[in-house]
């Protein structure tokens, strides 16, 4: 079992398993893991988040589809992947979300790229952006002022997940390509704060 050095702002702790339902080889992490294969595991098939909030990635080096991992148990991939646009059963890297602060989260979404056009400030959870008055199903850019959010491709917190943090990109996501390495469209229809 490998235990990485804690990050200075801690505490974070996640236990990962190479089999479903917390079986097989296990490892604990208190800091980022860029490639689970470097620790002798081929994949993360289940996990338990004990402290902090984490983001898991489909590929190594924090690339591919993103999965927000809040405190709790994830016995199978469906528990963390939710209702994605395509089925994947792979998680190869993960890292803590250092700025997650549910009560203080605040962001501004913009109609167009580079923080242009109509804008709306968010500090709550929105299962449907259109239901709150946003007229289209796309967000051109966004500024995360405080905390962290998870944005979803479809209403009801479904589809691809994009983790937006105030301490990444200086909190500025100037176009959909900044949303994540897997982003192929600016379609975002629901947003929620990440639980601390």
PDB file of C-alpha atoms in Angstrom, residues 20-182:
ATOM      1  CA  UNK A  20     -15.615  -3.477  -7.736  1.00  0.00           C
ATOM      2  CA  UNK A  21     -17.200  -3.434  -4.279  1.00  0.00           C
ATOM      3  CA  UNK A  22     -13.923  -2.545  -2.521  1.00  0.00           C
ATOM      4  CA  UNK A  23     -12.189  -5.799  -3.406  1.00  0.00           C
ATOM      5  CA  UNK A  24      -8.714  -6.600  -4.687  1.00  0.00           C
ATOM      6  CA  UNK A  25      -5.633  -4.444  -4.306  1.00  0.00           C
ATOM      7  CA  UNK A  26      -6.094  -1.157  -2.469  1.00  0.00           C
ATOM      8  CA  UNK A  27      -4.123   2.036  -2.099  1.00  0.00           C
ATOM      9  CA  UNK A  28      -4.588   5.236  -0.098  1.00  0.00           C
ATOM     10  CA  UNK A  29      -3.828   8.681  -1.444  1.00  0.00           C
ATOM     11  CA  UNK A  30      -3.664  12.040   0.325  1.00  0.00           C
ATOM     12  CA  UNK A  31      -2.404  13.924  -2.749  1.00  0.00           C
ATOM     13  CA  UNK A  32      -2.663  13.755  -6.528  1.00  0.00           C
ATOM     14  CA  UNK A  33      -2.066  10.548  -8.454  1.00  0.00           C
ATOM     15  CA  UNK A  34      -1.134  11.254 -12.071  1.00  0.00           C
ATOM     16  CA  UNK A  35      -1.185   7.616 -13.216  1.00  0.00           C
ATOM     17  CA  UNK A  36      -2.547   4.720 -11.147  1.00  0.00           C
ATOM     18  CA  UNK A  37      -0.561   2.308 -13.330  1.00  0.00           C
ATOM     19  CA  UNK A  38       2.658   3.637 -11.771  1.00  0.00           C
ATOM     20  CA  UNK A  39       1.409   2.082  -8.509  1.00  0.00           C
ATOM     21  CA  UNK A  40       0.802  -1.352 -10.024  1.00  0.00           C
ATOM     22  CA  UNK A  41      -2.945  -1.008 -10.639  1.00  0.00           C
ATOM     23  CA  UNK A  42      -4.525  -1.193 -14.089  1.00  0.00           C
ATOM     24  CA  UNK A  43      -7.695   0.704 -13.211  1.00  0.00           C
ATOM     25  CA  UNK A  44      -9.718   2.108 -10.325  1.00  0.00           C
ATOM     26  CA  UNK A  45     -12.964   0.123 -10.150  1.00  0.00           C
ATOM     27  CA  UNK A  46     -14.240   1.290  -6.740  1.00  0.00           C
ATOM     28  CA  UNK A  47     -13.202   3.861  -4.140  1.00  0.00           C
ATOM     29  CA  UNK A  48     -13.982   5.486  -0.808  1.00  0.00           C
ATOM     30  CA  UNK A  49     -13.532   9.224  -0.325  1.00  0.00           C
ATOM     31  CA  UNK A  50     -12.805   9.716   3.357  1.00  0.00           C
ATOM     32  CA  UNK A  51     -11.690  13.368   3.454  1.00  0.00           C
ATOM     33  CA  UNK A  52     -12.018  16.241   1.039  1.00  0.00           C
ATOM     34  CA  UNK A  53     -13.378  16.379  -2.489  1.00  0.00           C
ATOM     35  CA  UNK A  54     -11.586  14.797  -5.434  1.00  0.00           C
ATOM     36  CA  UNK A  55     -11.832  14.741  -9.210  1.00  0.00           C
ATOM     37  CA  UNK A  56     -11.122  11.514 -11.070  1.00  0.00           C
ATOM     38  CA  UNK A  57     -10.096  11.311 -14.730  1.00  0.00           C
ATOM     39  CA  UNK A  58     -10.631   8.713 -17.394  1.00  0.00           C
ATOM     40  CA  UNK A  59      -6.981   8.858 -18.518  1.00  0.00           C
ATOM     41  CA  UNK A  60      -3.612   9.427 -16.885  1.00  0.00           C
ATOM     42  CA  UNK A  61      -2.169  12.944 -16.477  1.00  0.00           C
ATOM     43  CA  UNK A  62      -5.617  14.307 -15.527  1.00  0.00           C
ATOM     44  CA  UNK A  63      -7.083  13.966 -19.030  1.00  0.00           C
ATOM     45  CA  UNK A  64     -10.371  12.717 -20.411  1.00  0.00           C
ATOM     46  CA  UNK A  65     -13.805  12.561 -18.847  1.00  0.00           C
ATOM     47  CA  UNK A  66     -13.962  14.063 -15.338  1.00  0.00           C
ATOM     48  CA  UNK A  67     -15.808  12.665 -12.302  1.00  0.00           C
ATOM     49  CA  UNK A  68     -16.484  14.668  -9.153  1.00  0.00           C
ATOM     50  CA  UNK A  69     -15.878  12.506  -6.079  1.00  0.00           C
ATOM     51  CA  UNK A  70     -17.404  13.859  -2.883  1.00  0.00           C
ATOM     52  CA  UNK A  71     -17.222  12.160   0.506  1.00  0.00           C
ATOM     53  CA  UNK A  72     -18.714   8.682   0.367  1.00  0.00           C
ATOM     54  CA  UNK A  73     -18.432   5.204  -1.112  1.00  0.00           C
ATOM     55  CA  UNK A  74     -18.345   4.415  -4.835  1.00  0.00           C
ATOM     56  CA  UNK A  75     -18.704   0.606  -5.184  1.00  0.00           C
ATOM     57  CA  UNK A  76     -18.921   0.567  -9.021  1.00  0.00           C
ATOM     58  CA  UNK A  77     -18.223   2.948 -11.869  1.00  0.00           C
ATOM     59  CA  UNK A  78     -21.924   3.924 -12.148  1.00  0.00           C
ATOM     60  CA  UNK A  79     -21.704   5.494  -8.680  1.00  0.00           C
ATOM     61  CA  UNK A  80     -19.186   8.086  -9.843  1.00  0.00           C
ATOM     62  CA  UNK A  81     -19.895   8.318 -13.569  1.00  0.00           C
ATOM     63  CA  UNK A  82     -23.589   9.115 -13.170  1.00  0.00           C
ATOM     64  CA  UNK A  83     -25.466   9.519 -16.417  1.00  0.00           C
ATOM     65  CA  UNK A  84     -22.667  10.159 -18.904  1.00  0.00           C
ATOM     66  CA  UNK A  85     -23.076  10.468 -22.626  1.00  0.00           C
ATOM     67  CA  UNK A  86     -21.028   7.365 -23.180  1.00  0.00           C
ATOM     68  CA  UNK A  87     -20.246   4.428 -20.952  1.00  0.00           C
ATOM     69  CA  UNK A  88     -16.736   4.268 -19.576  1.00  0.00           C
ATOM     70  CA  UNK A  89     -15.367   2.054 -16.883  1.00  0.00           C
ATOM     71  CA  UNK A  90     -11.950   3.609 -16.513  1.00  0.00           C
ATOM     72  CA  UNK A  91     -10.346   5.967 -14.026  1.00  0.00           C
ATOM     73  CA  UNK A  92      -6.568   6.293 -14.206  1.00  0.00           C
ATOM     74  CA  UNK A  93      -5.747   9.546 -12.376  1.00  0.00           C
ATOM     75  CA  UNK A  94      -7.227  11.636  -9.575  1.00  0.00           C
ATOM     76  CA  UNK A  95      -6.509  14.759  -7.544  1.00  0.00           C
ATOM     77  CA  UNK A  96      -8.038  16.719  -4.662  1.00  0.00           C
ATOM     78  CA  UNK A  97     -10.108  19.824  -5.359  1.00  0.00           C
ATOM     79  CA  UNK A  98      -8.365  22.225  -3.017  1.00  0.00           C
ATOM     80  CA  UNK A  99     -10.748  25.184  -3.349  1.00  0.00           C
ATOM     81  CA  UNK A 100     -14.060  23.338  -2.792  1.00  0.00           C
ATOM     82  CA  UNK A 101     -16.172  25.481  -0.471  1.00  0.00           C
ATOM     83  CA  UNK A 102     -19.880  24.762  -0.844  1.00  0.00           C
ATOM     84  CA  UNK A 103     -21.138  27.729   1.199  1.00  0.00           C
ATOM     85  CA  UNK A 104     -18.902  30.355  -0.422  1.00  0.00           C
ATOM     86  CA  UNK A 105     -19.083  29.226  -4.079  1.00  0.00           C
ATOM     87  CA  UNK A 106     -19.739  31.965  -6.632  1.00  0.00           C
ATOM     88  CA  UNK A 107     -19.321  32.098 -10.414  1.00  0.00           C
ATOM     89  CA  UNK A 108     -20.451  34.099 -13.437  1.00  0.00           C
ATOM     90  CA  UNK A 109     -21.462  32.450 -16.703  1.00  0.00           C
ATOM     91  CA  UNK A 110     -21.298  34.303 -20.025  1.00  0.00           C
ATOM     92  CA  UNK A 111     -23.143  33.860 -23.286  1.00  0.00           C
ATOM     93  CA  UNK A 112     -20.034  34.060 -25.487  1.00  0.00           C
ATOM     94  CA  UNK A 113     -16.337  33.233 -25.322  1.00  0.00           C
ATOM     95  CA  UNK A 114     -13.900  35.592 -23.546  1.00  0.00           C
ATOM     96  CA  UNK A 115     -16.468  36.681 -20.946  1.00  0.00           C
ATOM     97  CA  UNK A 116     -18.628  38.507 -23.478  1.00  0.00           C
ATOM     98  CA  UNK A 117     -22.374  38.847 -23.950  1.00  0.00           C
ATOM     99  CA  UNK A 118     -25.182  38.252 -21.517  1.00  0.00           C
ATOM    100  CA  UNK A 119     -24.075  37.113 -18.080  1.00  0.00           C
ATOM    101  CA  UNK A 120     -25.547  35.606 -14.943  1.00  0.00           C
ATOM    102  CA  UNK A 121     -24.040  35.183 -11.471  1.00  0.00           C
ATOM    103  CA  UNK A 122     -24.525  31.841  -9.695  1.00  0.00           C
ATOM    104  CA  UNK A 123     -24.082  31.013  -6.014  1.00  0.00           C
ATOM    105  CA  UNK A 124     -26.495  28.091  -5.711  1.00  0.00           C
ATOM    106  CA  UNK A 125     -27.345  24.802  -7.461  1.00  0.00           C
ATOM    107  CA  UNK A 126     -29.252  24.944 -10.759  1.00  0.00           C
ATOM    108  CA  UNK A 127     -30.715  21.661 -12.069  1.00  0.00           C
ATOM    109  CA  UNK A 128     -31.792  23.547 -15.213  1.00  0.00           C
ATOM    110  CA  UNK A 129     -30.130  26.736 -16.440  1.00  0.00           C
ATOM    111  CA  UNK A 130     -33.026  27.276 -18.845  1.00  0.00           C
ATOM    112  CA  UNK A 131     -35.411  26.938 -15.913  1.00  0.00           C
ATOM    113  CA  UNK A 132     -33.652  29.867 -14.220  1.00  0.00           C
ATOM    114  CA  UNK A 133     -33.934  32.002 -17.359  1.00  0.00           C
ATOM    115  CA  UNK A 134     -30.771  31.227 -19.352  1.00  0.00           C
ATOM    116  CA  UNK A 135     -32.083  31.331 -22.939  1.00  0.00           C
ATOM    117  CA  UNK A 136     -29.862  28.773 -24.653  1.00  0.00           C
ATOM    118  CA  UNK A 137     -28.275  25.415 -23.861  1.00  0.00           C
ATOM    119  CA  UNK A 138     -24.675  26.645 -24.147  1.00  0.00           C
ATOM    120  CA  UNK A 139     -22.313  28.639 -21.940  1.00  0.00           C
ATOM    121  CA  UNK A 140     -19.595  30.437 -23.893  1.00  0.00           C
ATOM    122  CA  UNK A 141     -17.273  31.161 -20.955  1.00  0.00           C
ATOM    123  CA  UNK A 142     -17.258  31.472 -17.177  1.00  0.00           C
ATOM    124  CA  UNK A 143     -15.412  33.045 -14.263  1.00  0.00           C
ATOM    125  CA  UNK A 144     -15.245  31.139 -10.955  1.00  0.00           C
ATOM    126  CA  UNK A 145     -14.798  33.772  -8.257  1.00  0.00           C
ATOM    127  CA  UNK A 146     -14.810  31.466  -5.239  1.00  0.00           C
ATOM    128  CA  UNK A 147     -15.096  27.735  -4.616  1.00  0.00           C
ATOM    129  CA  UNK A 148     -15.700  25.015  -7.196  1.00  0.00           C
ATOM    130  CA  UNK A 149     -18.615  23.855  -9.333  1.00  0.00           C
ATOM    131  CA  UNK A 150     -19.462  20.855 -11.454  1.00  0.00           C
ATOM    132  CA  UNK A 151     -21.173  21.709 -14.729  1.00  0.00           C
ATOM    133  CA  UNK A 152     -23.195  19.116 -16.629  1.00  0.00           C
ATOM    134  CA  UNK A 153     -23.999  18.780 -20.299  1.00  0.00           C
ATOM    135  CA  UNK A 154     -27.726  18.173 -19.711  1.00  0.00           C
ATOM    136  CA  UNK A 155     -30.422  19.310 -17.245  1.00  0.00           C
ATOM    137  CA  UNK A 156     -30.811  17.339 -14.038  1.00  0.00           C
ATOM    138  CA  UNK A 157     -27.052  16.935 -13.516  1.00  0.00           C
ATOM    139  CA  UNK A 158     -26.627  14.483 -16.401  1.00  0.00           C
ATOM    140  CA  UNK A 159     -24.108  14.002 -19.175  1.00  0.00           C
ATOM    141  CA  UNK A 160     -20.467  14.979 -19.259  1.00  0.00           C
ATOM    142  CA  UNK A 161     -19.110  16.567 -16.084  1.00  0.00           C
ATOM    143  CA  UNK A 162     -16.787  19.573 -16.098  1.00  0.00           C
ATOM    144  CA  UNK A 163     -15.109  20.601 -12.842  1.00  0.00           C
ATOM    145  CA  UNK A 164     -14.645  24.387 -12.591  1.00  0.00           C
ATOM    146  CA  UNK A 165     -12.375  25.754  -9.847  1.00  0.00           C
ATOM    147  CA  UNK A 166     -11.353  29.230  -8.753  1.00  0.00           C
ATOM    148  CA  UNK A 167      -7.712  28.158  -8.489  1.00  0.00           C
ATOM    149  CA  UNK A 168      -7.419  26.649 -12.007  1.00  0.00           C
ATOM    150  CA  UNK A 169      -6.881  28.932 -14.999  1.00  0.00           C
ATOM    151  CA  UNK A 170      -7.101  31.803 -12.497  1.00  0.00           C
ATOM    152  CA  UNK A 171     -10.799  30.902 -12.325  1.00  0.00           C
ATOM    153  CA  UNK A 172     -11.242  31.939 -15.974  1.00  0.00           C
ATOM    154  CA  UNK A 173     -12.635  29.511 -18.528  1.00  0.00           C
ATOM    155  CA  UNK A 174     -12.556  31.646 -21.681  1.00  0.00           C
ATOM    156  CA  UNK A 175     -14.003  29.038 -24.060  1.00  0.00           C
ATOM    157  CA  UNK A 176     -15.389  25.512 -23.949  1.00  0.00           C
ATOM    158  CA  UNK A 177     -11.956  24.014 -24.734  1.00  0.00           C
ATOM    159  CA  UNK A 178     -10.887  25.212 -21.256  1.00  0.00           C
ATOM    160  CA  UNK A 179     -13.674  23.131 -19.635  1.00  0.00           C
ATOM    161  CA  UNK A 180     -11.599  19.928 -19.930  1.00  0.00           C
ATOM    162  CA  UNK A 181      -9.611  17.819 -22.373  1.00  0.00           C
ATOM    163  CA  UNK A 182     -12.795  15.930 -23.334  1.00  0.00           C
TER     164      UNK A 182
END
